[in-house]
């Protein structure tokens, strides 16, 4: 492979060692792996530097985690759509833990060195920044990728300052619709079990939650919001904070994964769901219909979103593609309310 010899020479290692690092194989100590990755960081992203981005028929799929079932579902749908269009794919888990774990930028360098034609970023790192809603975060290394001719599509990562196609679900509408559902059931004290405060999806859902409450003159103050890591543990810890303070009669959650933790914490405290605490999630993961009680949630149209992302990337990879008008390409999908057993009118209004 052209490019491997350049990396090996600069890192002072053999070509086979570089190959092991790029393929994440055993037999390379951490110091050597970091030295090879550091060389990749200093080299241009462009194919002119690494001989990458040739017509290999391979695209990269970068997801933030695999423990939340929604991301494997996205990855599977993306892979199936890519295969139908004649592309194979490489899946990267950008927030894996462990001594050999790689971050998003490291994966990007690896993918480029291996000759991928383009990449789909699911919830890219650019969304995890603390900036006012409506303002663009710093584009960081994504701008460099664009300048070097790398084709990308973001899933749930709209960034107006970058000309990167975005396929997204309307997170603000999700927060609004979940809250309106509870308000219409008669709830007046509705909490928000939020993911990390810096995560844009959480902030957008919170904006929808607040808008729905304010329409009815209900409290949307910060004491009705509790943050936690995405996952059951984070959901359990966040709802515990709310139950120990404002005691809501219902909560909406940033994800079904967090909502599962909420159900567990309610059970631990002897609270009946939904009679004493109604719960609404987001994503509609397969487990949502098998929880006890089954989970009311906002369903993301995962297969449609995956197809739109891959179709747009392949469109941009086609050398004979018709140019689109100037401006970002964005597809926004509406989530769908799925009412199950975890939400009902409060026992005491």
Tab-separated table of C-alpha atoms in Angstrom:
chain	number	residue	atom	x	y	z
A	1	UNK	CA	0.000	0.000	0.000
A	2	UNK	CA	1.387	3.370	-0.947
A	3	UNK	CA	1.634	5.529	2.157
A	4	UNK	CA	2.499	2.796	4.653
A	5	UNK	CA	6.214	3.097	3.900
A	6	UNK	CA	6.041	6.854	4.547
A	7	UNK	CA	4.393	6.305	7.914
A	8	UNK	CA	6.812	3.524	8.874
A	9	UNK	CA	9.841	5.594	7.960
A	10	UNK	CA	8.641	8.630	9.915
A	11	UNK	CA	7.746	6.535	12.985
A	12	UNK	CA	10.920	4.453	12.861
A	13	UNK	CA	9.032	1.148	12.680
A	14	UNK	CA	8.409	-1.565	10.115
A	15	UNK	CA	5.606	-1.502	7.566
A	16	UNK	CA	4.115	-4.579	9.243
A	17	UNK	CA	3.963	-2.686	12.546
A	18	UNK	CA	2.097	0.172	10.877
A	19	UNK	CA	-0.289	-2.355	9.367
A	20	UNK	CA	-0.923	-3.893	12.798
A	21	UNK	CA	-1.697	-0.477	14.271
A	22	UNK	CA	-4.078	0.438	11.453
A	23	UNK	CA	-5.839	-2.916	11.738
A	24	UNK	CA	-5.831	-2.855	15.566
A	25	UNK	CA	-4.041	-6.194	15.781
A	26	UNK	CA	-2.083	-7.508	18.752
A	27	UNK	CA	1.681	-7.446	18.969
A	28	UNK	CA	2.265	-3.689	19.227
A	29	UNK	CA	2.998	-2.078	22.579
A	30	UNK	CA	1.175	1.088	23.541
A	31	UNK	CA	4.220	3.364	23.175
A	32	UNK	CA	4.806	2.217	19.586
A	33	UNK	CA	1.107	2.473	18.740
A	34	UNK	CA	0.997	6.037	20.041
A	35	UNK	CA	4.119	6.917	18.025
A	36	UNK	CA	2.542	5.602	14.806
A	37	UNK	CA	-0.704	7.467	15.511
A	38	UNK	CA	1.259	10.639	16.261
A	39	UNK	CA	2.907	10.387	12.837
A	40	UNK	CA	-0.520	9.994	11.265
A	41	UNK	CA	-1.657	13.099	13.144
A	42	UNK	CA	1.170	15.134	11.618
A	43	UNK	CA	0.655	13.902	8.069
A	44	UNK	CA	-1.939	15.438	5.778
A	45	UNK	CA	-5.404	13.932	5.710
A	46	UNK	CA	-5.412	14.325	1.948
A	47	UNK	CA	-4.949	11.354	-0.390
A	48	UNK	CA	-1.966	13.208	-1.789
A	49	UNK	CA	-0.260	12.536	1.540
A	50	UNK	CA	-1.263	8.944	2.286
A	51	UNK	CA	-2.395	7.548	-1.032
A	52	UNK	CA	-5.858	7.135	0.489
A	53	UNK	CA	-9.370	7.957	-0.694
A	54	UNK	CA	-9.002	6.014	-3.913
A	55	UNK	CA	-11.964	4.134	-5.371
A	56	UNK	CA	-11.887	1.333	-2.829
A	57	UNK	CA	-15.627	0.888	-2.420
A	58	UNK	CA	-15.278	1.261	1.353
A	59	UNK	CA	-16.899	3.826	3.640
A	60	UNK	CA	-16.341	4.422	7.344
A	61	UNK	CA	-19.162	4.399	9.914
A	62	UNK	CA	-18.285	6.138	13.183
A	63	UNK	CA	-20.663	5.733	16.126
A	64	UNK	CA	-20.138	7.066	19.664
A	65	UNK	CA	-20.839	3.819	21.501
A	66	UNK	CA	-22.230	0.313	21.143
A	67	UNK	CA	-23.653	-0.222	24.640
A	68	UNK	CA	-26.745	1.845	23.788
A	69	UNK	CA	-28.828	-0.378	21.450
A	70	UNK	CA	-29.793	2.563	19.236
A	71	UNK	CA	-26.266	2.874	17.845
A	72	UNK	CA	-25.838	-0.764	16.778
A	73	UNK	CA	-29.256	-0.434	15.145
A	74	UNK	CA	-28.064	2.648	13.262
A	75	UNK	CA	-24.848	0.887	12.286
A	76	UNK	CA	-26.693	-2.168	10.993
A	77	UNK	CA	-29.116	-0.073	8.942
A	78	UNK	CA	-26.245	2.008	7.531
A	79	UNK	CA	-24.276	-1.119	6.633
A	80	UNK	CA	-27.243	-2.777	4.921
A	81	UNK	CA	-27.968	0.330	2.847
A	82	UNK	CA	-24.304	0.733	1.891
A	83	UNK	CA	-24.117	-2.900	0.777
A	84	UNK	CA	-27.172	-2.452	-1.432
A	85	UNK	CA	-25.358	0.404	-3.156
A	86	UNK	CA	-22.197	-1.633	-3.679
A	87	UNK	CA	-20.134	-0.379	-0.741
A	88	UNK	CA	-18.598	-2.230	2.158
A	89	UNK	CA	-18.132	-0.486	5.493
A	90	UNK	CA	-15.799	-0.268	8.469
A	91	UNK	CA	-17.438	0.304	11.877
A	92	UNK	CA	-15.623	2.393	14.510
A	93	UNK	CA	-16.715	2.794	18.138
A	94	UNK	CA	-15.300	6.222	18.962
A	95	UNK	CA	-15.860	6.251	22.722
A	96	UNK	CA	-14.701	2.755	23.593
A	97	UNK	CA	-12.774	2.363	26.830
A	98	UNK	CA	-9.586	0.466	27.591
A	99	UNK	CA	-5.882	0.872	26.952
A	100	UNK	CA	-6.197	0.102	23.235
A	101	UNK	CA	-9.259	2.316	22.682
A	102	UNK	CA	-9.115	4.925	19.953
A	103	UNK	CA	-10.881	8.276	19.808
A	104	UNK	CA	-12.695	9.752	16.847
A	105	UNK	CA	-9.685	11.588	15.401
A	106	UNK	CA	-7.505	8.480	15.679
A	107	UNK	CA	-10.134	6.450	13.869
A	108	UNK	CA	-10.375	9.073	11.151
A	109	UNK	CA	-6.646	8.883	10.521
A	110	UNK	CA	-6.821	5.092	10.422
A	111	UNK	CA	-9.732	5.110	7.987
A	112	UNK	CA	-8.033	7.553	5.664
A	113	UNK	CA	-4.814	5.578	5.723
A	114	UNK	CA	-6.790	2.464	4.791
A	115	UNK	CA	-8.330	4.215	1.810
A	116	UNK	CA	-11.977	4.758	2.705
A	117	UNK	CA	-13.876	6.880	0.218
A	118	UNK	CA	-16.056	8.728	2.711
A	119	UNK	CA	-17.399	8.660	6.247
A	120	UNK	CA	-20.699	8.806	8.109
A	121	UNK	CA	-20.378	10.306	11.595
A	122	UNK	CA	-23.236	9.384	13.936
A	123	UNK	CA	-23.488	12.102	16.619
A	124	UNK	CA	-20.057	13.560	15.798
A	125	UNK	CA	-17.887	15.045	18.529
A	126	UNK	CA	-18.635	18.542	17.243
A	127	UNK	CA	-22.082	18.315	18.897
A	128	UNK	CA	-20.582	17.872	22.379
A	129	UNK	CA	-19.604	21.455	23.059
A	130	UNK	CA	-20.973	24.165	25.311
A	131	UNK	CA	-22.197	26.929	23.003
A	132	UNK	CA	-25.519	28.803	22.934
A	133	UNK	CA	-28.246	27.129	20.895
A	134	UNK	CA	-28.393	28.564	17.400
A	135	UNK	CA	-24.686	29.396	17.324
A	136	UNK	CA	-22.111	27.261	15.570
A	137	UNK	CA	-19.357	25.530	17.538
A	138	UNK	CA	-15.774	25.672	16.407
A	139	UNK	CA	-15.451	23.282	13.457
A	140	UNK	CA	-12.071	21.950	14.704
A	141	UNK	CA	-10.578	19.225	12.556
A	142	UNK	CA	-13.752	18.648	10.499
A	143	UNK	CA	-12.936	21.832	8.590
A	144	UNK	CA	-9.531	20.397	7.740
A	145	UNK	CA	-11.096	17.192	6.516
A	146	UNK	CA	-13.364	19.206	4.231
A	147	UNK	CA	-10.465	21.295	2.942
A	148	UNK	CA	-8.608	18.081	2.108
A	149	UNK	CA	-11.523	16.783	0.065
A	150	UNK	CA	-12.870	14.181	2.491
A	151	UNK	CA	-16.544	13.393	1.886
A	152	UNK	CA	-18.628	13.247	5.062
A	153	UNK	CA	-22.205	13.068	6.284
A	154	UNK	CA	-23.267	13.845	9.855
A	155	UNK	CA	-26.129	12.031	11.569
A	156	UNK	CA	-27.615	14.189	14.347
A	157	UNK	CA	-24.801	16.710	14.096
A	158	UNK	CA	-25.948	19.743	12.103
A	159	UNK	CA	-23.246	22.398	11.932
A	160	UNK	CA	-24.197	25.537	9.949
A	161	UNK	CA	-20.587	26.729	9.717
A	162	UNK	CA	-19.568	23.604	7.776
A	163	UNK	CA	-20.805	22.491	4.384
A	164	UNK	CA	-21.389	18.941	5.606
A	165	UNK	CA	-24.650	17.148	4.777
A	166	UNK	CA	-26.668	16.377	7.885
A	167	UNK	CA	-29.393	13.842	8.528
A	168	UNK	CA	-31.073	14.519	11.829
A	169	UNK	CA	-34.056	13.771	14.009
A	170	UNK	CA	-35.906	16.768	15.417
A	171	UNK	CA	-34.667	16.540	19.023
A	172	UNK	CA	-36.486	19.700	20.107
A	173	UNK	CA	-39.774	18.351	18.803
A	174	UNK	CA	-39.075	15.101	20.661
A	175	UNK	CA	-38.782	16.965	23.950
A	176	UNK	CA	-41.886	18.983	23.153
A	177	UNK	CA	-44.004	16.003	22.070
A	178	UNK	CA	-43.009	13.894	25.074
A	179	UNK	CA	-43.880	16.722	27.446
A	180	UNK	CA	-47.159	17.566	25.699
A	181	UNK	CA	-48.188	13.926	26.028
A	182	UNK	CA	-47.696	14.108	29.803
A	183	UNK	CA	-49.362	17.519	30.115
A	184	UNK	CA	-52.418	16.218	28.254
A	185	UNK	CA	-52.576	13.305	30.685
A	186	UNK	CA	-52.879	15.845	33.502
A	187	UNK	CA	-49.306	16.027	34.862
A	188	UNK	CA	-48.211	19.388	36.260
A	189	UNK	CA	-44.792	18.554	37.723
A	190	UNK	CA	-42.734	17.111	34.896
A	191	UNK	CA	-39.002	16.580	35.277
A	192	UNK	CA	-36.338	16.091	32.628
A	193	UNK	CA	-33.802	13.286	33.039
A	194	UNK	CA	-31.099	14.746	30.828
A	195	UNK	CA	-27.914	13.423	29.350
A	196	UNK	CA	-24.707	15.440	29.811
A	197	UNK	CA	-25.333	19.190	29.760
A	198	UNK	CA	-22.790	19.759	26.985
A	199	UNK	CA	-24.456	17.278	24.594
A	200	UNK	CA	-26.484	19.112	21.942
A	201	UNK	CA	-29.278	16.462	21.752
A	202	UNK	CA	-29.920	16.883	25.482
A	203	UNK	CA	-29.998	20.660	25.169
A	204	UNK	CA	-32.427	20.543	22.252
A	205	UNK	CA	-34.772	18.155	24.084
A	206	UNK	CA	-34.634	20.433	27.111
A	207	UNK	CA	-35.674	23.385	24.933
A	208	UNK	CA	-38.696	21.396	23.702
A	209	UNK	CA	-39.540	20.321	27.257
A	210	UNK	CA	-39.435	23.935	28.452
A	211	UNK	CA	-41.534	25.215	25.538
A	212	UNK	CA	-44.297	22.672	26.188
A	213	UNK	CA	-44.403	23.485	29.898
A	214	UNK	CA	-44.380	27.227	29.394
A	215	UNK	CA	-47.391	26.976	27.067
A	216	UNK	CA	-49.416	25.855	30.087
A	217	UNK	CA	-47.702	28.042	32.653
A	218	UNK	CA	-46.015	25.041	34.299
A	219	UNK	CA	-42.591	25.112	35.992
A	220	UNK	CA	-39.629	24.632	33.647
A	221	UNK	CA	-36.925	25.688	36.072
A	222	UNK	CA	-33.478	24.136	36.377
A	223	UNK	CA	-34.390	22.299	39.594
A	224	UNK	CA	-36.677	20.086	37.485
A	225	UNK	CA	-33.667	19.025	35.357
A	226	UNK	CA	-31.075	16.459	36.453
A	227	UNK	CA	-28.105	15.413	34.325
A	228	UNK	CA	-26.373	12.067	34.097
A	229	UNK	CA	-24.252	10.021	31.697
A	230	UNK	CA	-26.156	8.403	28.851
A	231	UNK	CA	-27.036	4.947	30.124
A	232	UNK	CA	-29.141	3.215	32.797
A	233	UNK	CA	-26.809	4.260	35.628
A	234	UNK	CA	-27.016	7.900	34.582
A	235	UNK	CA	-30.808	7.724	34.324
A	236	UNK	CA	-31.125	6.148	37.767
A	237	UNK	CA	-28.843	8.742	39.381
A	238	UNK	CA	-30.590	11.667	37.690
A	239	UNK	CA	-34.113	10.610	38.618
A	240	UNK	CA	-32.946	9.923	42.181
A	241	UNK	CA	-31.921	13.580	42.405
A	242	UNK	CA	-35.329	14.715	41.152
A	243	UNK	CA	-37.242	12.388	43.468
A	244	UNK	CA	-35.226	13.599	46.445
A	245	UNK	CA	-35.922	17.262	45.648
A	246	UNK	CA	-38.863	18.365	43.491
A	247	UNK	CA	-40.691	14.991	43.402
A	248	UNK	CA	-42.141	15.130	39.875
A	249	UNK	CA	-45.156	13.033	38.959
A	250	UNK	CA	-43.617	12.319	35.544
A	251	UNK	CA	-40.275	12.550	33.744
A	252	UNK	CA	-39.084	12.590	30.164
A	253	UNK	CA	-35.671	11.080	29.424
A	254	UNK	CA	-32.924	11.849	26.911
A	255	UNK	CA	-32.878	8.206	25.810
A	256	UNK	CA	-34.593	4.874	26.378
A	257	UNK	CA	-31.325	3.638	27.853
A	258	UNK	CA	-31.617	6.287	30.580
A	259	UNK	CA	-35.331	5.551	30.979
A	260	UNK	CA	-34.525	1.911	31.801
A	261	UNK	CA	-32.442	3.199	34.707
A	262	UNK	CA	-35.356	5.400	35.780
A	263	UNK	CA	-37.673	2.379	35.856
A	264	UNK	CA	-35.132	0.501	37.939
A	265	UNK	CA	-34.745	3.353	40.446
A	266	UNK	CA	-38.521	3.738	40.737
A	267	UNK	CA	-38.833	0.020	41.461
A	268	UNK	CA	-36.049	0.235	44.056
A	269	UNK	CA	-37.961	2.999	45.846
A	270	UNK	CA	-41.268	1.150	45.699
A	271	UNK	CA	-42.833	3.700	43.315
A	272	UNK	CA	-45.442	2.288	40.956
A	273	UNK	CA	-44.936	3.213	37.293
A	274	UNK	CA	-47.032	4.799	35.895
A	275	UNK	CA	-49.403	5.430	38.829
A	276	UNK	CA	-46.859	7.274	40.962
A	277	UNK	CA	-44.323	8.183	38.272
A	278	UNK	CA	-44.911	8.305	34.522
A	279	UNK	CA	-41.849	7.812	32.313
A	280	UNK	CA	-41.255	8.681	28.653
A	281	UNK	CA	-38.086	7.744	26.776
A	282	UNK	CA	-36.562	8.495	23.391
A	283	UNK	CA	-35.292	6.178	20.598
A	284	UNK	CA	-37.722	3.215	20.755
A	285	UNK	CA	-35.011	0.598	21.158
A	286	UNK	CA	-36.226	-3.031	20.941
A	287	UNK	CA	-36.121	-3.370	24.744
A	288	UNK	CA	-38.657	-0.538	25.105
A	289	UNK	CA	-41.594	-2.818	24.322
A	290	UNK	CA	-40.296	-5.551	26.654
A	291	UNK	CA	-39.734	-3.475	29.787
A	292	UNK	CA	-42.100	-3.912	32.691
A	293	UNK	CA	-44.060	-1.737	32.282
A	294	UNK	CA	-43.445	-1.301	28.570
A	295	UNK	CA	-41.948	2.101	27.789
A	296	UNK	CA	-43.739	5.051	26.221
A	297	UNK	CA	-41.180	6.667	23.941
A	298	UNK	CA	-40.423	8.788	20.883
A	299	UNK	CA	-39.331	6.549	18.003
A	300	UNK	CA	-36.507	7.588	15.703
A	301	UNK	CA	-37.023	6.455	12.074
A	302	UNK	CA	-33.641	4.733	12.096
A	303	UNK	CA	-33.833	2.888	8.775
A	304	UNK	CA	-35.013	5.967	6.898
A	305	UNK	CA	-32.329	8.149	8.455
A	306	UNK	CA	-29.619	5.594	7.706
A	307	UNK	CA	-30.742	5.316	4.092
A	308	UNK	CA	-30.751	9.104	3.676
A	309	UNK	CA	-27.222	9.376	5.123
A	310	UNK	CA	-25.730	6.665	2.921
A	311	UNK	CA	-27.577	7.843	-0.188
A	312	UNK	CA	-26.243	11.379	0.240
A	313	UNK	CA	-22.681	10.183	0.829
A	314	UNK	CA	-22.750	7.915	-2.236
A	315	UNK	CA	-24.230	10.762	-4.256
A	316	UNK	CA	-21.259	12.924	-3.316
A	317	UNK	CA	-18.781	10.157	-4.057
A	318	UNK	CA	-20.100	9.769	-7.603
A	319	UNK	CA	-17.649	11.656	-9.859
A	320	UNK	CA	-20.475	12.353	-12.312
A	321	UNK	CA	-22.858	13.579	-9.640
A	322	UNK	CA	-25.064	16.544	-10.303
A	323	UNK	CA	-23.986	19.501	-8.179
A	324	UNK	CA	-26.447	20.660	-5.565
A	325	UNK	CA	-27.245	24.331	-5.006
A	326	UNK	CA	-24.957	26.155	-2.575
A	327	UNK	CA	-25.694	25.628	1.092
A	328	UNK	CA	-25.897	22.719	3.479
A	329	UNK	CA	-27.942	19.635	2.679
A	330	UNK	CA	-30.114	18.767	5.682
A	331	UNK	CA	-32.826	16.160	6.119
A	332	UNK	CA	-34.874	16.489	9.297
A	333	UNK	CA	-37.011	13.562	10.443
A	334	UNK	CA	-39.831	13.825	12.961
A	335	UNK	CA	-39.865	11.285	15.806
A	336	UNK	CA	-43.122	9.416	16.418
A	337	UNK	CA	-44.823	9.125	19.816
A	338	UNK	CA	-45.347	5.488	20.799
A	339	UNK	CA	-47.663	5.234	23.826
A	340	UNK	CA	-47.231	2.154	25.990
A	341	UNK	CA	-47.737	1.302	29.668
A	342	UNK	CA	-45.255	3.622	31.406
A	343	UNK	CA	-47.362	6.779	31.095
A	344	UNK	CA	-50.844	7.466	32.478
A	345	UNK	CA	-52.756	10.214	34.292
A	346	UNK	CA	-51.293	10.960	37.723
A	347	UNK	CA	-52.919	9.258	40.684
A	348	UNK	CA	-53.261	12.632	42.418
A	349	UNK	CA	-53.702	15.731	40.257
